[in-house]
PDB file of C-alpha atoms and ligand atoms in Angstrom:
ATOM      1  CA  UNK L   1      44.842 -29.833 -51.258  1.00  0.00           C
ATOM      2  CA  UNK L   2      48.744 -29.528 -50.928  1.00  0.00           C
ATOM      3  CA  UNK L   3      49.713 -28.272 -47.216  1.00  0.00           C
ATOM      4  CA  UNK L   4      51.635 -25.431 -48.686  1.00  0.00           C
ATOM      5  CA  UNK L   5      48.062 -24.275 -50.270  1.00  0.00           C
ATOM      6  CA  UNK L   6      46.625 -24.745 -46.935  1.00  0.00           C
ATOM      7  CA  UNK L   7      49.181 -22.892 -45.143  1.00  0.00           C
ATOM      8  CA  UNK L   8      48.929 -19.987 -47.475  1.00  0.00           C
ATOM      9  CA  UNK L   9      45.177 -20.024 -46.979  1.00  0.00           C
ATOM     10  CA  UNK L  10      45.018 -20.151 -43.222  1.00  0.00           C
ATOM     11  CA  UNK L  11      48.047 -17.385 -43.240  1.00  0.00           C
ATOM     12  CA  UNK L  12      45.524 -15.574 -45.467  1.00  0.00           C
ATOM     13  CA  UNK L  13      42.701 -16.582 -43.029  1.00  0.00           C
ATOM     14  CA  UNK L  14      44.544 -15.317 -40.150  1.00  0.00           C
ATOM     15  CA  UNK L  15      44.608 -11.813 -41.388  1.00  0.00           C
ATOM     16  CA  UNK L  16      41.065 -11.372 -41.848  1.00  0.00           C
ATOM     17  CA  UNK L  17      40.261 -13.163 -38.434  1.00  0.00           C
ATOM     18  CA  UNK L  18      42.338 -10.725 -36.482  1.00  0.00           C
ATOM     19  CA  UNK L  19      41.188  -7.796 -38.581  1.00  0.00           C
ATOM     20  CA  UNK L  20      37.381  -9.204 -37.655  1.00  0.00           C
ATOM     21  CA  UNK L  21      37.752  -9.612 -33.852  1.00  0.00           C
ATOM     22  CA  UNK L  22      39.397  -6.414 -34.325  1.00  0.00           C
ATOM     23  CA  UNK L  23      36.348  -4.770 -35.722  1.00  0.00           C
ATOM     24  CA  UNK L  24      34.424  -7.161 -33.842  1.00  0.00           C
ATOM     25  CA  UNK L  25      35.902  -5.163 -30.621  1.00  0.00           C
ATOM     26  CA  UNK L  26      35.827  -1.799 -31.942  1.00  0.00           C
ATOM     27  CA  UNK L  27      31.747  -2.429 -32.629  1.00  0.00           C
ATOM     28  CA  UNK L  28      31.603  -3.387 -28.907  1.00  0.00           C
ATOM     29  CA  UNK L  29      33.578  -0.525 -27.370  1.00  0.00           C
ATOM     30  CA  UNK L  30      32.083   2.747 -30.209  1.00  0.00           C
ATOM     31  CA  UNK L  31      28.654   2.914 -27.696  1.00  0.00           C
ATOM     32  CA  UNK L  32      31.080   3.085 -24.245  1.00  0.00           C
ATOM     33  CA  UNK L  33      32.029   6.959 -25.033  1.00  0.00           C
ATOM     34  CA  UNK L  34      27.979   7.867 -24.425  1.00  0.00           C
ATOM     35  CA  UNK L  35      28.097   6.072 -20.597  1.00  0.00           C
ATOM     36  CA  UNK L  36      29.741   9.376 -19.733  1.00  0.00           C
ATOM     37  CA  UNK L  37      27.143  11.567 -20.784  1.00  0.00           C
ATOM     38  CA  UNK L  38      24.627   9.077 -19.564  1.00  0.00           C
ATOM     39  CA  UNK L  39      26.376   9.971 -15.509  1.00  0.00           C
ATOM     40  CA  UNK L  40      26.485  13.675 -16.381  1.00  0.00           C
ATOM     41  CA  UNK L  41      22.634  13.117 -17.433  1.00  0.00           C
ATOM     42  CA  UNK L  42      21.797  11.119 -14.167  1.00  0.00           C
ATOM     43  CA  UNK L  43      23.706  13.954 -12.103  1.00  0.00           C
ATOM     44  CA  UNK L  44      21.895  16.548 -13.727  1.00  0.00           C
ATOM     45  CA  UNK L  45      18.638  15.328 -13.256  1.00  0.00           C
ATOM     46  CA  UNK L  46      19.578  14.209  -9.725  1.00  0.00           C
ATOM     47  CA  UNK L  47      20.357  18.027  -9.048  1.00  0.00           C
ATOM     48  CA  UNK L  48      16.873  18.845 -10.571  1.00  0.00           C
ATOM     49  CA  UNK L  49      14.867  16.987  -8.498  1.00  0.00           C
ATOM     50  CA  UNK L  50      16.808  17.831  -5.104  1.00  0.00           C
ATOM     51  CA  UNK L  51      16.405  21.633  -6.402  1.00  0.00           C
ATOM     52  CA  UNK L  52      12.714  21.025  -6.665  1.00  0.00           C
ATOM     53  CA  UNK L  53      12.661  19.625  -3.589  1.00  0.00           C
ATOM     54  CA  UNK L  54      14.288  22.077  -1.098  1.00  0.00           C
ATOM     55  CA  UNK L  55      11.837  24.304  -3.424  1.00  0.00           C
ATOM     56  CA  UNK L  56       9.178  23.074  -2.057  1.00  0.00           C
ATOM     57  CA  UNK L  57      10.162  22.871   1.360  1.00  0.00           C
ATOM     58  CA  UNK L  58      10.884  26.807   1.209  1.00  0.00           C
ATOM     59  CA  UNK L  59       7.294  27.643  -0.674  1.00  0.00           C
ATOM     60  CA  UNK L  60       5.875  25.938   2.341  1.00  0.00           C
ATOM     61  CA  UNK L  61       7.904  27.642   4.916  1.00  0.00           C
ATOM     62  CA  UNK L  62       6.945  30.932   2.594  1.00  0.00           C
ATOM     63  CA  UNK L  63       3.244  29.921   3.303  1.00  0.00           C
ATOM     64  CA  UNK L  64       3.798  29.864   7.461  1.00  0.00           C
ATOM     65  CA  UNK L  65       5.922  32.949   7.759  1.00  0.00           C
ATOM     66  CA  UNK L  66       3.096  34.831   5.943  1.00  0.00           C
ATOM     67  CA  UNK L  67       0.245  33.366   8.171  1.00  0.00           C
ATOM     68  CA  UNK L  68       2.613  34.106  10.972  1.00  0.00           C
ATOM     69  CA  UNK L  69       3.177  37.540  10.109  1.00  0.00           C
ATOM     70  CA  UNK L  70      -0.384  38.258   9.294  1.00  0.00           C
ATOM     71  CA  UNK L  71      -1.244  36.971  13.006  1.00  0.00           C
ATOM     72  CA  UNK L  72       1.223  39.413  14.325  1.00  0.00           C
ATOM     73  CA  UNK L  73      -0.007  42.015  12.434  1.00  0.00           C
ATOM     74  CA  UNK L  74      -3.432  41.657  13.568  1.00  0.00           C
ATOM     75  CA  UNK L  75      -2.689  41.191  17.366  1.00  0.00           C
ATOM     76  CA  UNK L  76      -0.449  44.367  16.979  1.00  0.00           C
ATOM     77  CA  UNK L  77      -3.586  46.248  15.424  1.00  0.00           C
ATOM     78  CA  UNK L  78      -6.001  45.144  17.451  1.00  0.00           C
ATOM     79  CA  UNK L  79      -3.816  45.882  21.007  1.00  0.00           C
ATOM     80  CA  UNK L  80      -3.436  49.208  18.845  1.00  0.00           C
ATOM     81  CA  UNK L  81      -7.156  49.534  18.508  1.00  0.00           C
ATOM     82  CA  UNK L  82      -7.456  48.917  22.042  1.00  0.00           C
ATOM     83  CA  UNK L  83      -5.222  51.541  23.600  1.00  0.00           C
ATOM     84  CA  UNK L  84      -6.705  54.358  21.050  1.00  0.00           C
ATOM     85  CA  UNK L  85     -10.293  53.648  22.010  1.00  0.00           C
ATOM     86  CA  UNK L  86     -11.839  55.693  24.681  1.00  0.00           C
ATOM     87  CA  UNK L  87     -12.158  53.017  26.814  1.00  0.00           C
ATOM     88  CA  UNK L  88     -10.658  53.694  30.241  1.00  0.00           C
ATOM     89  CA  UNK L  89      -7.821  51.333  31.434  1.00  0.00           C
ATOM     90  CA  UNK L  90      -6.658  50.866  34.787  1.00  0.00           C
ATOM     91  CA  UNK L  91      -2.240  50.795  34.865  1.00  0.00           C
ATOM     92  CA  UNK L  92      -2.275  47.053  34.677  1.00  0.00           C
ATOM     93  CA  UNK L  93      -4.751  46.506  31.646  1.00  0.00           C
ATOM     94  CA  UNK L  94      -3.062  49.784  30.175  1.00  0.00           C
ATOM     95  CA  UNK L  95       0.486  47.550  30.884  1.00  0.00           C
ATOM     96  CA  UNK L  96      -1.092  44.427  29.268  1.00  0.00           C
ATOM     97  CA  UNK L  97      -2.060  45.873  26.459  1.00  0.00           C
ATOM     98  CA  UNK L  98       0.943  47.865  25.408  1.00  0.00           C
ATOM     99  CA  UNK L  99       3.074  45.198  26.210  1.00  0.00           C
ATOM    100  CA  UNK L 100       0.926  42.906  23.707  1.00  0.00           C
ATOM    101  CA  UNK L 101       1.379  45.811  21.498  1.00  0.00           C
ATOM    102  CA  UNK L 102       5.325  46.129  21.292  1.00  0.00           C
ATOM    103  CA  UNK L 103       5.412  41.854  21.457  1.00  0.00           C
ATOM    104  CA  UNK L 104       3.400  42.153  18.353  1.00  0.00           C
ATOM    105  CA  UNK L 105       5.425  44.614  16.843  1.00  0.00           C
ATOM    106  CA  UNK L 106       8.608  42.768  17.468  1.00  0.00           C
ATOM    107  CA  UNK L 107       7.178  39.616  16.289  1.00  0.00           C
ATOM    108  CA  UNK L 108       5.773  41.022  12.859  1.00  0.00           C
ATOM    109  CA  UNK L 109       8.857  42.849  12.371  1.00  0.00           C
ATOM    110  CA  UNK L 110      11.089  39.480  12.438  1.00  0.00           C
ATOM    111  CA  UNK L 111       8.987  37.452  10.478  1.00  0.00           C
ATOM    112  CA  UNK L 112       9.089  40.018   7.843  1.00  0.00           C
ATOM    113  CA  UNK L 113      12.601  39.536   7.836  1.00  0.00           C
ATOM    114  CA  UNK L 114      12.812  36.301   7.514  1.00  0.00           C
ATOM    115  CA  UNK L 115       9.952  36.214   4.747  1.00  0.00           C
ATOM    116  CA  UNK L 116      11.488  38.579   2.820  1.00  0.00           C
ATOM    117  CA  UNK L 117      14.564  36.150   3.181  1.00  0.00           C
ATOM    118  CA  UNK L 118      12.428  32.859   2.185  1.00  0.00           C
ATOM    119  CA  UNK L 119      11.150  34.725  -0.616  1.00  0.00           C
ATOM    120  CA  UNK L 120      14.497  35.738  -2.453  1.00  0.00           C
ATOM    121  CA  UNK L 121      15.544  32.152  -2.027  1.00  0.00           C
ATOM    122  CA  UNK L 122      12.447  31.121  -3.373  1.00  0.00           C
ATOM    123  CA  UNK L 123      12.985  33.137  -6.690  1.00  0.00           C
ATOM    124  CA  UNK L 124      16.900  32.117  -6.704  1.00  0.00           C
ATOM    125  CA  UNK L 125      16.182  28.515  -6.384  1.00  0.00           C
ATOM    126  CA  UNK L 126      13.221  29.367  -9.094  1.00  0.00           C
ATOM    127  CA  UNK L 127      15.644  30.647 -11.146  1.00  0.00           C
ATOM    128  CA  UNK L 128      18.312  27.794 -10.330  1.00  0.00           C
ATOM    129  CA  UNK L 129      15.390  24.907 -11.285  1.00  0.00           C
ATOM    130  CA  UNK L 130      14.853  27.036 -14.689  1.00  0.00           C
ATOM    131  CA  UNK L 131      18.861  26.782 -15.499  1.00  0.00           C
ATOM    132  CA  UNK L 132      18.989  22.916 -14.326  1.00  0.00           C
ATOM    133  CA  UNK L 133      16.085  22.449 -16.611  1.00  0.00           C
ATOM    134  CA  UNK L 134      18.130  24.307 -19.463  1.00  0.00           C
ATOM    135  CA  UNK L 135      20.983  21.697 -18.546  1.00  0.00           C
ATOM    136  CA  UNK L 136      18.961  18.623 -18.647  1.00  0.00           C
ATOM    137  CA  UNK L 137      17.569  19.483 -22.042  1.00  0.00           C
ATOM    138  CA  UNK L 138      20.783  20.293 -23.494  1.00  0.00           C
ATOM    139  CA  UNK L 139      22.674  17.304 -22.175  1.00  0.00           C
ATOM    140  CA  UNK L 140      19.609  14.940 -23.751  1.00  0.00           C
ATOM    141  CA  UNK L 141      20.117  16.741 -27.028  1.00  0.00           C
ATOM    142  CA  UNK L 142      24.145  16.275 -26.939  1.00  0.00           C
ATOM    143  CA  UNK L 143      23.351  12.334 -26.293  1.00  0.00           C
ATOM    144  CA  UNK L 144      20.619  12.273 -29.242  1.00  0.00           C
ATOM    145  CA  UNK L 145      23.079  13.596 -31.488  1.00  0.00           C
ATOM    146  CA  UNK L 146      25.922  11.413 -30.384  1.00  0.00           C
ATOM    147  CA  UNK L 147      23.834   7.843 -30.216  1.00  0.00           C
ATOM    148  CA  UNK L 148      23.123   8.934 -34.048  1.00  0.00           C
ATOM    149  CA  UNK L 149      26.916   9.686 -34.986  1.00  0.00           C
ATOM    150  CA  UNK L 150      27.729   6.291 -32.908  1.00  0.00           C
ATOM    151  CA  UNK L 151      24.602   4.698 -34.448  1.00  0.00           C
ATOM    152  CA  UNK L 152      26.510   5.639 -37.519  1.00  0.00           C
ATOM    153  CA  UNK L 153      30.304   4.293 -36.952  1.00  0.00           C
ATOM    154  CA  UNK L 154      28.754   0.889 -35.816  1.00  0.00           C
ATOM    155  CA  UNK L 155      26.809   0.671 -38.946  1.00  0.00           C
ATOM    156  CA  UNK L 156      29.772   1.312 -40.834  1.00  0.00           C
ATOM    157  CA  UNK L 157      31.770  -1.056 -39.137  1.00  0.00           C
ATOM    158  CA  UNK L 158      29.136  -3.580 -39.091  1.00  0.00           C
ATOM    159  CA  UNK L 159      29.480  -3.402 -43.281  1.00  0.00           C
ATOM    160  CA  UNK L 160      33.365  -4.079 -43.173  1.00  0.00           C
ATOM    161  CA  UNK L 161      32.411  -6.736 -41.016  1.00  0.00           C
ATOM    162  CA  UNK L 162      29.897  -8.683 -43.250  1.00  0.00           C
ATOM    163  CA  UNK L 163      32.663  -7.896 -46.130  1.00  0.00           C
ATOM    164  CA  UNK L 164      35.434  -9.422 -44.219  1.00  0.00           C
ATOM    165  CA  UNK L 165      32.870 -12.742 -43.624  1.00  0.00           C
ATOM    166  CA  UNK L 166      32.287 -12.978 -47.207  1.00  0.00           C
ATOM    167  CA  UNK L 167      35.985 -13.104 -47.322  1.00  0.00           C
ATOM    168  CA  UNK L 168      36.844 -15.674 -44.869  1.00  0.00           C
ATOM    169  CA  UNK L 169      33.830 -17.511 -46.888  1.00  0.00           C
ATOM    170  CA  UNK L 170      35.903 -17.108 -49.387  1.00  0.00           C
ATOM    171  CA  UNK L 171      39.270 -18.139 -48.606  1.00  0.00           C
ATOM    172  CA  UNK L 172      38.303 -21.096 -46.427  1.00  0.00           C
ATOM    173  CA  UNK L 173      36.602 -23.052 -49.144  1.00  0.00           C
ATOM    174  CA  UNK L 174      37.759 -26.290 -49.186  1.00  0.00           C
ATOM    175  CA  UNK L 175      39.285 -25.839 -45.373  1.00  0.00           C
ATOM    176  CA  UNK L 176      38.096 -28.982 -42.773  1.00  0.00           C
ATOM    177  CA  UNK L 177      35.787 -27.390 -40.772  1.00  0.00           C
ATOM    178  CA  UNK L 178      36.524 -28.460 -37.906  1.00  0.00           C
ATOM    179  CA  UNK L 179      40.155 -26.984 -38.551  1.00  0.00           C
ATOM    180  CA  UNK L 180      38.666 -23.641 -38.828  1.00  0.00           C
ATOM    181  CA  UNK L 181      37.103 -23.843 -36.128  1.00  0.00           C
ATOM    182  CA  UNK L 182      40.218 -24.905 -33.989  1.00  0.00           C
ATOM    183  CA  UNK L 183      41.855 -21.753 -35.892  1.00  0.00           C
ATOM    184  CA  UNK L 184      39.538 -19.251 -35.242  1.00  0.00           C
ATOM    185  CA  UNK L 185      39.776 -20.626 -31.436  1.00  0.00           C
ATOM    186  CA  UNK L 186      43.282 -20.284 -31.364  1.00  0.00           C
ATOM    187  CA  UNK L 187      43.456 -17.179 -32.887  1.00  0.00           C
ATOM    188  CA  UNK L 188      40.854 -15.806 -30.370  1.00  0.00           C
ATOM    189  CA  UNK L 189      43.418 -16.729 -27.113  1.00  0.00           C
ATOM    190  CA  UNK L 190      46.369 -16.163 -29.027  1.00  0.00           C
ATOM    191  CA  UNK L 191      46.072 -12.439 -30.123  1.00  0.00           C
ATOM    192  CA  UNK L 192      45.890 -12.802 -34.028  1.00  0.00           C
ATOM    193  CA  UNK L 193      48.544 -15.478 -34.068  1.00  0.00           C
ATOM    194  CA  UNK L 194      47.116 -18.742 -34.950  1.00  0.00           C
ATOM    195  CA  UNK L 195      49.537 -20.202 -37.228  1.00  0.00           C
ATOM    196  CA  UNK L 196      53.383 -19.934 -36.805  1.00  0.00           C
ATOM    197  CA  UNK L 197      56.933 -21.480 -38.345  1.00  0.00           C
ATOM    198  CA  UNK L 198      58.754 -23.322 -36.061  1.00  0.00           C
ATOM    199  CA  UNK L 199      62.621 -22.292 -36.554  1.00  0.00           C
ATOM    200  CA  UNK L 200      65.507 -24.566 -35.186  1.00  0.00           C
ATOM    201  CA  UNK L 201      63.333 -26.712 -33.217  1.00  0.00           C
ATOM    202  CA  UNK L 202      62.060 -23.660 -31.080  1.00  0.00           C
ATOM    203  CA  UNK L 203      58.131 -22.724 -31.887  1.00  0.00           C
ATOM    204  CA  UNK L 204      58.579 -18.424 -33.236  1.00  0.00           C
ATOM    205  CA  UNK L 205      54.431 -18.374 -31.305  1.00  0.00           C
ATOM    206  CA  UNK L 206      56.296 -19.910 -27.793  1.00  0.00           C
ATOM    207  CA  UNK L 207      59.413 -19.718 -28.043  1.00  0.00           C
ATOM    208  CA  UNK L 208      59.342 -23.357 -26.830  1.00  0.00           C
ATOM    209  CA  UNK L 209      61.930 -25.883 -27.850  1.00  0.00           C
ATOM    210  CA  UNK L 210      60.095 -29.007 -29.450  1.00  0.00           C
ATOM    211  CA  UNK L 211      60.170 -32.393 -29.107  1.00  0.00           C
ATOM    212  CA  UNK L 212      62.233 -33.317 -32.311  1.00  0.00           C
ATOM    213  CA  UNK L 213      59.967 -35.622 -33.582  1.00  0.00           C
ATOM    214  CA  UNK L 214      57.640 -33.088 -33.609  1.00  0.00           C
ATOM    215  CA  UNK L 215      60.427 -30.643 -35.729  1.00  0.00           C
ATOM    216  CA  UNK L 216      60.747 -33.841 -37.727  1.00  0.00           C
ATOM    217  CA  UNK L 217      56.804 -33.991 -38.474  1.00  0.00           C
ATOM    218  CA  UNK L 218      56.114 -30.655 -39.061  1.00  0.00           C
ATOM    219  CA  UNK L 219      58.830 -30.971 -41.931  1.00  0.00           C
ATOM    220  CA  UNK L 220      57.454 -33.405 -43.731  1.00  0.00           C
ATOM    221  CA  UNK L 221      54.361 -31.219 -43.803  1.00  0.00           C
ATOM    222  CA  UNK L 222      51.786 -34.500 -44.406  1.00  0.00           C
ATOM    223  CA  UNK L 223      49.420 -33.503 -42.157  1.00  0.00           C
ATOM    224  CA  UNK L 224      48.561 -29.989 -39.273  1.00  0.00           C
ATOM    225  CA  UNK L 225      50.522 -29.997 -36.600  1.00  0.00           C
ATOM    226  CA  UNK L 226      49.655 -28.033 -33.773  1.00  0.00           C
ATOM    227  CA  UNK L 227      52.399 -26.892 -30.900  1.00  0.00           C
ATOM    228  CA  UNK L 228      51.564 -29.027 -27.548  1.00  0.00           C
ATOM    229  CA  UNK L 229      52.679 -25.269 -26.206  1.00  0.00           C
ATOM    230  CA  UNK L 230      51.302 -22.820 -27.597  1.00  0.00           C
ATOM    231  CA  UNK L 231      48.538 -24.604 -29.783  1.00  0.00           C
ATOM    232  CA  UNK L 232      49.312 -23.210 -32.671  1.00  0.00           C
ATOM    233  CA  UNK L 233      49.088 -24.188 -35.779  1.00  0.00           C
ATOM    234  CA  UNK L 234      53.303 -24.982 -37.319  1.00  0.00           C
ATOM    235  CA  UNK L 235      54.785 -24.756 -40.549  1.00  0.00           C
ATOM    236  CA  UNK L 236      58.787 -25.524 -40.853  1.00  0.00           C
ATOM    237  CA  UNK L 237      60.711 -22.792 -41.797  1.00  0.00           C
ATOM    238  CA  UNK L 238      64.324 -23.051 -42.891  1.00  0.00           C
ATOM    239  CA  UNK L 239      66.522 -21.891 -39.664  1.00  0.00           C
ATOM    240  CA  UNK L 240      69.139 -19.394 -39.831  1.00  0.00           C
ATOM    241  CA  UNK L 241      71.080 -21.169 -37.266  1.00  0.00           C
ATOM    242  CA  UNK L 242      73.428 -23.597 -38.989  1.00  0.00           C
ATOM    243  CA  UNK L 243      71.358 -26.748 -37.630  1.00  0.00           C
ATOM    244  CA  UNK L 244      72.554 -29.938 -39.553  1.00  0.00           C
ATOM    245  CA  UNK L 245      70.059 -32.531 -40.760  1.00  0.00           C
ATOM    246  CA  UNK L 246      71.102 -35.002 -37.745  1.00  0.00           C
ATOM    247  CA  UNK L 247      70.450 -32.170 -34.926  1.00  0.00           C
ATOM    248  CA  UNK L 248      67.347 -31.699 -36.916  1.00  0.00           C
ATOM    249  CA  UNK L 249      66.528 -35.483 -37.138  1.00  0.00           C
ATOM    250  CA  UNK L 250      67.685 -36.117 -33.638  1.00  0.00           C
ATOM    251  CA  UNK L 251      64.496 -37.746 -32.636  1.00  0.00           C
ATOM    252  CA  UNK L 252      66.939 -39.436 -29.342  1.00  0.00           C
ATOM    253  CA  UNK L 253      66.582 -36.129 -28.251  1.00  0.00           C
ATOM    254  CA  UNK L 254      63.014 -35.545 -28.034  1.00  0.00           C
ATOM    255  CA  UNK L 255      62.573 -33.461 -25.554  1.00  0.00           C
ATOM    256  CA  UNK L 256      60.505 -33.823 -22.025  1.00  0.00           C
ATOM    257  CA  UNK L 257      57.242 -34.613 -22.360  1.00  0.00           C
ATOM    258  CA  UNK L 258      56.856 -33.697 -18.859  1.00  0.00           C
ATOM    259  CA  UNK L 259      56.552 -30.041 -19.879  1.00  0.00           C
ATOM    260  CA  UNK L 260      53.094 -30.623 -21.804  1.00  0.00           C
ATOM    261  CA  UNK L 261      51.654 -30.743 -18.331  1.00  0.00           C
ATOM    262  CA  UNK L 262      51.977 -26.777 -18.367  1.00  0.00           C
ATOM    263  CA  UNK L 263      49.348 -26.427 -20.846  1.00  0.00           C
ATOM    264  CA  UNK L 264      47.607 -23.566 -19.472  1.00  0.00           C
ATOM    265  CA  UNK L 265      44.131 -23.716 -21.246  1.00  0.00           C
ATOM    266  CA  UNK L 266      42.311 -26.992 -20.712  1.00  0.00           C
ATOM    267  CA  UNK L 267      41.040 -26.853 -24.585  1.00  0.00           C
ATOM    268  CA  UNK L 268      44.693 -27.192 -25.784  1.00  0.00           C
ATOM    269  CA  UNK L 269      44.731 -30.722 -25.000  1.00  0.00           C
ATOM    270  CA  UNK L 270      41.712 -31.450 -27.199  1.00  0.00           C
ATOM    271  CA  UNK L 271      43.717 -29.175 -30.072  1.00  0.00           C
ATOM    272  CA  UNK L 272      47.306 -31.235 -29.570  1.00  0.00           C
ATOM    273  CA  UNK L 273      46.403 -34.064 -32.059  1.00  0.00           C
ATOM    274  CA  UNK L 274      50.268 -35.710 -32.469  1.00  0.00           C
ATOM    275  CA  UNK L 275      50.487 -39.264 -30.993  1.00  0.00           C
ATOM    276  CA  UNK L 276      53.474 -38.595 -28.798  1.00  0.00           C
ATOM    277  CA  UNK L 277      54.542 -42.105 -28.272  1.00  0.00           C
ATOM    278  CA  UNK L 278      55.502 -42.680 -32.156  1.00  0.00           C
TER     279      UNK L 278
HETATM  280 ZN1   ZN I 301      54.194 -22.814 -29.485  1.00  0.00          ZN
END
């Protein structure tokens, strides 16, 4: 296969990569939207359960308050009782008992303050577990319908993807494999730009000035060159600079070789494939 065939295919290639970790992305991020409703659902049930808690806790208190009033209410009759009979007293039974009497009174009359109090928060918080329930129920049904509209989008997206594999099928017949593997690599790290011209010497992917033997090689466009930068994949372009063929050809100048120790990513040294001491 000619290079400029394989150029135009992995230019064509790199389209449909980017457009597939694109989609690839977009399939990965779609379900992220329901996490939010997923907190607002933990909240709300969290609320629930303390709600049904503290009901509790006042139902008992309910339960005591009434025992304790219905004690009170008896001692108070019965000292009642007492002083009405036609038993005879002496001044200090008479004082015990009346005195029992009026502590009774006072007693029953508090507690059926505070029960009456108990009880309205009983039927508030009643009420307030009833509404929370409401919530709960709703916010589950607003999730149901949005994991099926999301179910949906990722089904839809999963299609485009399977049509833009059949594609890159497609286009990379007849490709070295283990140059489309290198490519889809590179395009991966590099943001959708896997294959680039280099331009006066200077990589457009980098912006690094080459080695000119490398300028030199890429020209001749015999075999894939990859930038020792960058990693990308070159293909000479005509400059718009007025370089002459000797700057071009210059291979005295061949730049520092000392700079390929800046390769950031260790797998670019397995990808740089040029024999540097040509
Ligand atoms: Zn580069």
């Amino acid at each position: 296969m000619a290079m400029s065939e394989i150029f135009d295919k992995l230019r064509g290639l790199q389209d449909i990569l980017s457009e597939r970790i694109k989609v690839e992305k977009e399939i990965e991020d779609i379900p992220r939207v329901l996490d939010n409703l997923e907190d607002v659902l933990a909240r709300l049930k969290k609320g629930f359960i303390e709600k049904n808690q503290e009901c509790e806790k006042v139902r008992a208190s309910v339960g005591d308050l009434r025992n304790q009033l219905f004690e009170a209410e008896s001692s108070r009759e019965k000292a009642e009782r007492s002083l009405g009979s036609s038993e005879s007293f002496n001044m200090r039974e008479y004082e015990i008992l009346d005195r029992e009497r009026r502590e009774s009174a006072d007693k029953e009359l508090r507690f059926r303050k505070e029960l009456q109090k108990e009880e309205r928060r009983l039927l508030d918080l009643i009420e307030e577990i009833k509404h929370s329930t409401d919530l709960v129920e709703q916010q589950k049904q607003d999730i149901s319908v949005r994991r099926q509209s999301i179910d949906e989008a990722v089904s839809t997206k999963q299609e485009q993807l399977v049509q833009l594999e059949e594609r890159e099928q497609e286009i990379s017949t007849g490709l070295d494999n283990d140059l489309l593997f290198k490519f889809d690599r590179i395009i991966r790290h590099k943001m959708g730009k896997g294959i680039v011209s280099i331009k006066g010497g200077v990589c457009t992917g980098c912006h690094m000035i080459l080695p000119a033997q490398f300028a030199n090689q890429v020209r001749k466009g015999e075999e894939i060159v990859f930038c020792p930068y960058c990693s990308r994949i070159l293909y000479y372009e005509e400059s718009d600079q007025n370089l002459t063929e000797v700057d071009y050809f210059d291979t005295e100048d061949a730049g520092s070789l000392a700079d390929l120790d800046d390769l950031d990513d260790d797998e670019e040294d397995e990808i740089v494939n040029i024999d540097y001491e040509e």
